[in-house]
Amino acid sequence: AQSVTQLDSHVSVSEGTPVLLRCNYSSSYSPSLFWYVQHPNKGLQLLLKYTSAATLVKGINGFEAEFKKSETSFHLTKPSAHMSDAAEYFCVVSTKQYNNNDMRFGAGTRLTVKP
Amino acid sequence: EAGVAQSPRYKIIEKRQSVAFWCNPISGHATLYWYQQILGQGPKLLIQFQNNGVVDDSQLPKDRFSAERLKGVDSTLKIQPAKLEDSAVYLCASSLLPRTPVFGNTIYFGEGSWLTVV
């Protein structure tokens, strides 16, 4: 079985400063890892995903994440926060090929961006 | 490209009443999912369809929840009778059915149907 732990339920940063959202995973097999973002009253949007290729993954809107197997981590970063980044972020782990029903979501991290 | 469509967006019902949510996946996506997202938590899979067959419904409370996907396209999720703890956002999602082994197939989500049971 696999699971994810998002280490912070709420992160607050100032506009223009770096963003770090932390995620640790647990998986018996080589995982796929995703970050999704959810803006208020909107659906979940894929930011980026790791699928056993390059360990540093670049996503949309300037976000990137690094897969570190030794630390079982997949932290999400962005060099400079923008007001529009304020949202809920979910780390997701999956281990099944073809079948995605083993996608396990973390509890989410709410990012607040202060002007 | 049109995304995953869901309706209604918002619904308020009394406990013990029934409610139905509708989902239209992205064209060509053979796999359809229903997730339940309770406030403050991550989404939890309720049921997964592949075309019109059920792949996984292990977390669906079958005494009150039902879902169908006739003709392998649109899907309906029904709750009858509703309980207070069913208050949540119900997310529909879809993905392609890969022809070759793929790792981490992307799932696309709709905007959700917000249910409040009072």
mmCIF file of C-alpha atoms in Angstrom:
data_model
loop_
_atom_site.group_PDB
_atom_site.id
_atom_site.type_symbol
_atom_site.label_atom_id
_atom_site.label_comp_id
_atom_site.label_asym_id
_atom_site.label_seq_id
_atom_site.Cartn_x
_atom_site.Cartn_y
_atom_site.Cartn_z
ATOM 1 C CA ALA A 1 0.000 0.000 0.000
ATOM 2 C CA GLN A 2 1.126 3.543 -0.557
ATOM 3 C CA SER A 3 0.410 6.846 1.103
ATOM 4 C CA VAL A 4 1.514 10.453 1.124
ATOM 5 C CA THR A 5 2.066 12.866 3.955
ATOM 6 C CA GLN A 6 1.970 16.576 3.300
ATOM 7 C CA LEU A 7 3.984 17.992 6.128
ATOM 8 C CA ASP A 8 2.307 21.407 6.295
ATOM 9 C CA SER A 9 -1.419 21.992 6.259
ATOM 10 C CA HIS A 10 -0.884 25.711 5.648
ATOM 11 C CA VAL A 11 2.022 27.680 4.166
ATOM 12 C CA SER A 12 2.118 31.464 3.980
ATOM 13 C CA VAL A 13 4.650 33.386 1.865
ATOM 14 C CA SER A 14 5.064 36.908 0.595
ATOM 15 C CA GLU A 15 4.725 37.674 -3.079
ATOM 16 C CA GLY A 16 8.072 37.324 -4.833
ATOM 17 C CA THR A 17 9.567 34.948 -2.252
ATOM 18 C CA PRO A 18 10.245 31.224 -2.772
ATOM 19 C CA VAL A 19 7.609 28.566 -2.205
ATOM 20 C CA LEU A 20 8.306 25.158 -0.653
ATOM 21 C CA LEU A 21 5.490 22.642 -0.157
ATOM 22 C CA ARG A 22 6.682 19.396 1.398
ATOM 23 C CA CYS A 23 5.532 15.885 0.575
ATOM 24 C CA ASN A 24 6.788 12.521 1.771
ATOM 25 C CA TYR A 25 5.539 9.282 0.314
ATOM 26 C CA SER A 26 5.412 5.657 1.278
ATOM 27 C CA SER A 27 5.264 2.978 -1.396
ATOM 28 C CA SER A 28 6.160 -0.693 -1.715
ATOM 29 C CA TYR A 29 6.992 -0.270 -5.378
ATOM 30 C CA SER A 30 8.407 2.391 -7.631
ATOM 31 C CA PRO A 31 5.846 5.169 -7.470
ATOM 32 C CA SER A 32 4.451 7.736 -9.796
ATOM 33 C CA LEU A 33 4.063 11.060 -8.044
ATOM 34 C CA PHE A 34 1.918 14.027 -8.925
ATOM 35 C CA TRP A 35 1.170 17.500 -7.688
ATOM 36 C CA TYR A 36 -2.305 18.890 -8.306
ATOM 37 C CA VAL A 37 -3.549 22.398 -7.552
ATOM 38 C CA GLN A 38 -7.111 23.347 -6.644
ATOM 39 C CA HIS A 39 -8.227 26.956 -6.783
ATOM 40 C CA PRO A 40 -11.384 27.935 -4.869
ATOM 41 C CA ASN A 41 -14.502 26.492 -6.486
ATOM 42 C CA LYS A 42 -12.425 24.980 -9.271
ATOM 43 C CA GLY A 43 -11.462 21.454 -10.230
ATOM 44 C CA LEU A 44 -8.077 19.874 -9.644
ATOM 45 C CA GLN A 45 -5.418 20.785 -12.188
ATOM 46 C CA LEU A 46 -2.253 18.788 -12.782
ATOM 47 C CA LEU A 47 0.889 20.811 -12.047
ATOM 48 C CA LEU A 48 3.476 18.152 -12.762
ATOM 49 C CA LYS A 49 4.194 14.448 -12.495
ATOM 50 C CA TYR A 50 7.148 12.120 -11.947
ATOM 51 C CA THR A 51 7.083 8.793 -13.778
ATOM 52 C CA SER A 52 10.587 7.339 -13.303
ATOM 53 C CA ALA A 53 12.359 9.503 -15.855
ATOM 54 C CA ALA A 54 14.250 12.638 -14.780
ATOM 55 C CA THR A 55 14.159 13.174 -11.026
ATOM 56 C CA LEU A 56 13.745 16.937 -11.398
ATOM 57 C CA VAL A 57 10.357 17.579 -12.920
ATOM 58 C CA LYS A 58 9.238 20.920 -14.293
ATOM 59 C CA GLY A 59 5.578 21.769 -14.376
ATOM 60 C CA ILE A 60 3.290 24.595 -15.309
ATOM 61 C CA ASN A 61 3.386 28.137 -13.898
ATOM 62 C CA GLY A 62 7.054 27.878 -12.900
ATOM 63 C CA PHE A 63 6.645 25.042 -10.413
ATOM 64 C CA GLU A 64 9.049 22.149 -10.169
ATOM 65 C CA ALA A 65 9.553 19.141 -7.918
ATOM 66 C CA GLU A 66 12.439 16.807 -7.221
ATOM 67 C CA PHE A 67 12.024 13.097 -6.604
ATOM 68 C CA LYS A 68 14.433 11.940 -3.885
ATOM 69 C CA LYS A 69 14.204 8.214 -3.378
ATOM 70 C CA SER A 70 16.631 8.158 -0.432
ATOM 71 C CA GLU A 71 14.461 10.663 1.417
ATOM 72 C CA THR A 72 11.118 9.374 0.022
ATOM 73 C CA SER A 73 10.260 12.966 -0.755
ATOM 74 C CA PHE A 74 8.723 14.906 -3.627
ATOM 75 C CA HIS A 75 8.732 18.533 -2.510
ATOM 76 C CA LEU A 76 7.163 21.221 -4.701
ATOM 77 C CA THR A 77 9.034 24.483 -5.204
ATOM 78 C CA LYS A 78 8.744 27.764 -7.042
ATOM 79 C CA PRO A 79 11.422 30.487 -7.011
ATOM 80 C CA SER A 80 9.045 33.415 -6.760
ATOM 81 C CA ALA A 81 5.436 33.304 -5.543
ATOM 82 C CA HIS A 82 2.677 35.141 -7.354
ATOM 83 C CA MET A 83 -0.660 36.167 -5.918
ATOM 84 C CA SER A 84 -2.381 33.804 -8.344
ATOM 85 C CA ASP A 85 -0.556 30.848 -6.753
ATOM 86 C CA ALA A 86 -2.788 31.041 -3.682
ATOM 87 C CA ALA A 87 -4.665 27.724 -3.686
ATOM 88 C CA GLU A 88 -4.791 24.233 -2.201
ATOM 89 C CA TYR A 89 -2.045 21.847 -3.338
ATOM 90 C CA PHE A 90 -2.269 18.071 -3.256
ATOM 91 C CA CYS A 91 0.550 15.559 -3.480
ATOM 92 C CA VAL A 92 -0.540 12.227 -4.986
ATOM 93 C CA VAL A 93 1.136 8.817 -5.213
ATOM 94 C CA SER A 94 0.244 6.015 -7.590
ATOM 95 C CA THR A 95 1.901 2.686 -8.290
ATOM 96 C CA LYS A 96 -0.296 0.889 -10.782
ATOM 97 C CA GLN A 97 0.282 0.818 -14.474
ATOM 98 C CA TYR A 98 -2.785 1.190 -16.687
ATOM 99 C CA ASN A 99 -5.038 1.474 -13.688
ATOM 100 C CA ASN A 100 -5.052 4.685 -11.682
ATOM 101 C CA ASN A 101 -7.370 3.615 -8.908
ATOM 102 C CA ASP A 102 -4.459 3.374 -6.539
ATOM 103 C CA MET A 103 -3.949 7.123 -6.541
ATOM 104 C CA ARG A 104 -3.682 8.258 -2.949
ATOM 105 C CA PHE A 105 -4.070 11.937 -2.186
ATOM 106 C CA GLY A 106 -2.437 13.778 0.667
ATOM 107 C CA ALA A 107 -4.545 15.942 2.943
ATOM 108 C CA GLY A 108 -3.507 19.066 1.084
ATOM 109 C CA THR A 109 -1.482 22.224 1.797
ATOM 110 C CA ARG A 110 -3.159 25.586 1.618
ATOM 111 C CA LEU A 111 -0.824 28.209 0.188
ATOM 112 C CA THR A 112 -1.458 31.830 1.087
ATOM 113 C CA VAL A 113 0.432 34.573 -0.745
ATOM 114 C CA LYS A 114 0.679 37.946 0.969
ATOM 115 C CA PRO A 115 1.148 41.155 -1.028
ATOM 116 C CA GLU B 1 -10.587 20.804 -25.866
ATOM 117 C CA ALA B 2 -13.592 20.595 -23.558
ATOM 118 C CA GLY B 3 -12.901 19.444 -20.035
ATOM 119 C CA VAL B 4 -14.830 17.169 -17.710
ATOM 120 C CA ALA B 5 -18.340 18.541 -17.251
ATOM 121 C CA GLN B 6 -20.341 18.085 -14.066
ATOM 122 C CA SER B 7 -23.790 19.138 -12.904
ATOM 123 C CA PRO B 8 -25.294 20.426 -10.774
ATOM 124 C CA ARG B 9 -22.484 22.520 -9.310
ATOM 125 C CA TYR B 10 -24.274 23.023 -6.007
ATOM 126 C CA LYS B 11 -26.997 21.120 -4.205
ATOM 127 C CA ILE B 12 -28.538 21.428 -0.763
ATOM 128 C CA ILE B 13 -30.804 18.634 0.444
ATOM 129 C CA GLU B 14 -32.243 17.397 3.705
ATOM 130 C CA LYS B 15 -31.019 14.167 5.239
ATOM 131 C CA ARG B 16 -32.791 11.073 3.977
ATOM 132 C CA GLN B 17 -33.498 12.756 0.641
ATOM 133 C CA SER B 18 -31.897 11.594 -2.586
ATOM 134 C CA VAL B 19 -29.602 13.376 -5.016
ATOM 135 C CA ALA B 20 -27.997 12.575 -8.361
ATOM 136 C CA PHE B 21 -24.892 14.016 -9.996
ATOM 137 C CA TRP B 22 -24.052 13.829 -13.664
ATOM 138 C CA CYS B 23 -20.668 13.712 -15.374
ATOM 139 C CA ASN B 24 -19.558 13.953 -18.983
ATOM 140 C CA PRO B 25 -15.880 12.998 -19.391
ATOM 141 C CA ILE B 26 -13.402 14.308 -21.923
ATOM 142 C CA SER B 27 -14.164 12.899 -25.354
ATOM 143 C CA GLY B 28 -12.307 9.651 -25.973
ATOM 144 C CA HIS B 29 -11.475 8.992 -22.327
ATOM 145 C CA ALA B 30 -12.397 5.408 -21.538
ATOM 146 C CA THR B 31 -11.731 5.613 -17.803
ATOM 147 C CA LEU B 32 -14.041 7.580 -15.513
ATOM 148 C CA TYR B 33 -13.721 8.138 -11.777
ATOM 149 C CA TRP B 34 -15.888 9.531 -9.008
ATOM 150 C CA TYR B 35 -14.102 10.967 -5.996
ATOM 151 C CA GLN B 36 -15.477 12.308 -2.724
ATOM 152 C CA GLN B 37 -13.664 15.254 -1.171
ATOM 153 C CA ILE B 38 -14.696 16.147 2.357
ATOM 154 C CA LEU B 39 -13.727 19.626 3.542
ATOM 155 C CA GLY B 40 -10.122 19.691 4.714
ATOM 156 C CA GLN B 41 -9.241 16.325 3.199
ATOM 157 C CA GLY B 42 -7.842 15.032 -0.056
ATOM 158 C CA PRO B 43 -10.125 13.342 -2.584
ATOM 159 C CA LYS B 44 -11.049 9.718 -1.966
ATOM 160 C CA LEU B 45 -11.906 7.375 -4.834
ATOM 161 C CA LEU B 46 -15.477 6.086 -4.743
ATOM 162 C CA ILE B 47 -15.688 4.206 -8.020
ATOM 163 C CA GLN B 48 -13.765 3.731 -11.253
ATOM 164 C CA PHE B 49 -15.217 2.704 -14.604
ATOM 165 C CA GLN B 50 -13.422 1.436 -17.664
ATOM 166 C CA ASN B 51 -15.798 1.982 -20.571
ATOM 167 C CA ASN B 52 -19.102 0.861 -19.006
ATOM 168 C CA GLY B 53 -17.638 -1.711 -16.606
ATOM 169 C CA VAL B 54 -16.737 -1.175 -12.956
ATOM 170 C CA VAL B 55 -13.011 -1.574 -12.206
ATOM 171 C CA ASP B 56 -13.038 -0.639 -8.536
ATOM 172 C CA ASP B 57 -15.894 0.239 -6.198
ATOM 173 C CA SER B 58 -14.329 -1.003 -2.988
ATOM 174 C CA GLN B 59 -14.761 2.346 -1.213
ATOM 175 C CA LEU B 60 -18.290 3.035 -2.410
ATOM 176 C CA PRO B 61 -20.890 2.831 0.412
ATOM 177 C CA LYS B 62 -23.145 0.557 -1.565
ATOM 178 C CA ASP B 63 -26.020 0.716 0.890
ATOM 179 C CA ARG B 64 -26.681 4.303 -0.154
ATOM 180 C CA PHE B 65 -24.455 5.160 -3.111
ATOM 181 C CA SER B 66 -24.840 3.880 -6.649
ATOM 182 C CA ALA B 67 -23.243 4.808 -9.939
ATOM 183 C CA GLU B 68 -23.658 3.829 -13.527
ATOM 184 C CA ARG B 69 -22.037 4.578 -16.828
ATOM 185 C CA LEU B 70 -24.386 3.555 -19.560
ATOM 186 C CA LYS B 71 -22.912 3.357 -23.069
ATOM 187 C CA GLY B 72 -19.452 4.000 -21.679
ATOM 188 C CA VAL B 73 -19.636 7.794 -21.838
ATOM 189 C CA ASP B 74 -21.693 9.832 -19.325
ATOM 190 C CA SER B 75 -22.032 8.726 -15.733
ATOM 191 C CA THR B 76 -24.459 9.334 -12.879
ATOM 192 C CA LEU B 77 -23.708 9.080 -9.161
ATOM 193 C CA LYS B 78 -26.704 8.742 -6.855
ATOM 194 C CA ILE B 79 -27.029 8.985 -3.093
ATOM 195 C CA GLN B 80 -30.176 7.653 -1.455
ATOM 196 C CA PRO B 81 -30.860 8.280 1.366
ATOM 197 C CA ALA B 82 -28.364 11.023 2.116
ATOM 198 C CA LYS B 83 -26.713 11.417 5.512
ATOM 199 C CA LEU B 84 -25.159 14.494 7.070
ATOM 200 C CA GLU B 85 -21.665 13.011 6.615
ATOM 201 C CA ASP B 86 -22.213 12.874 2.849
ATOM 202 C CA SER B 87 -21.703 16.639 2.694
ATOM 203 C CA ALA B 88 -18.715 16.957 0.396
ATOM 204 C CA VAL B 89 -17.573 17.845 -3.085
ATOM 205 C CA TYR B 90 -18.082 15.048 -5.584
ATOM 206 C CA LEU B 91 -15.415 15.148 -8.248
ATOM 207 C CA CYS B 92 -15.661 13.394 -11.560
ATOM 208 C CA ALA B 93 -12.466 12.687 -13.467
ATOM 209 C CA SER B 94 -11.418 10.904 -16.620
ATOM 210 C CA SER B 95 -8.310 9.543 -18.284
ATOM 211 C CA LEU B 96 -7.270 7.783 -21.437
ATOM 212 C CA LEU B 97 -7.045 4.027 -21.513
ATOM 213 C CA PRO B 98 -3.445 3.473 -22.565
ATOM 214 C CA ARG B 99 -2.673 0.972 -25.291
ATOM 215 C CA THR B 100 0.782 0.246 -23.898
ATOM 216 C CA PRO B 101 2.064 0.079 -20.334
ATOM 217 C CA VAL B 102 2.200 3.549 -18.955
ATOM 218 C CA PHE B 103 3.345 4.862 -15.659
ATOM 219 C CA GLY B 104 1.336 7.600 -14.087
ATOM 220 C CA ASN B 105 -1.458 8.191 -16.550
ATOM 221 C CA THR B 106 -2.804 11.709 -16.059
ATOM 222 C CA ILE B 107 -6.287 12.119 -14.632
ATOM 223 C CA TYR B 108 -8.323 15.201 -15.548
ATOM 224 C CA PHE B 109 -10.831 16.518 -13.035
ATOM 225 C CA GLY B 110 -14.098 18.387 -13.363
ATOM 226 C CA GLU B 111 -14.941 21.364 -11.159
ATOM 227 C CA GLY B 112 -16.987 19.249 -8.799
ATOM 228 C CA SER B 113 -20.520 19.083 -7.451
ATOM 229 C CA TRP B 114 -20.870 20.567 -3.976
ATOM 230 C CA LEU B 115 -23.353 18.748 -1.766
ATOM 231 C CA THR B 116 -24.634 20.047 1.544
ATOM 232 C CA VAL B 117 -26.892 17.764 3.570
ATOM 233 C CA VAL B 118 -28.839 19.532 6.314
#
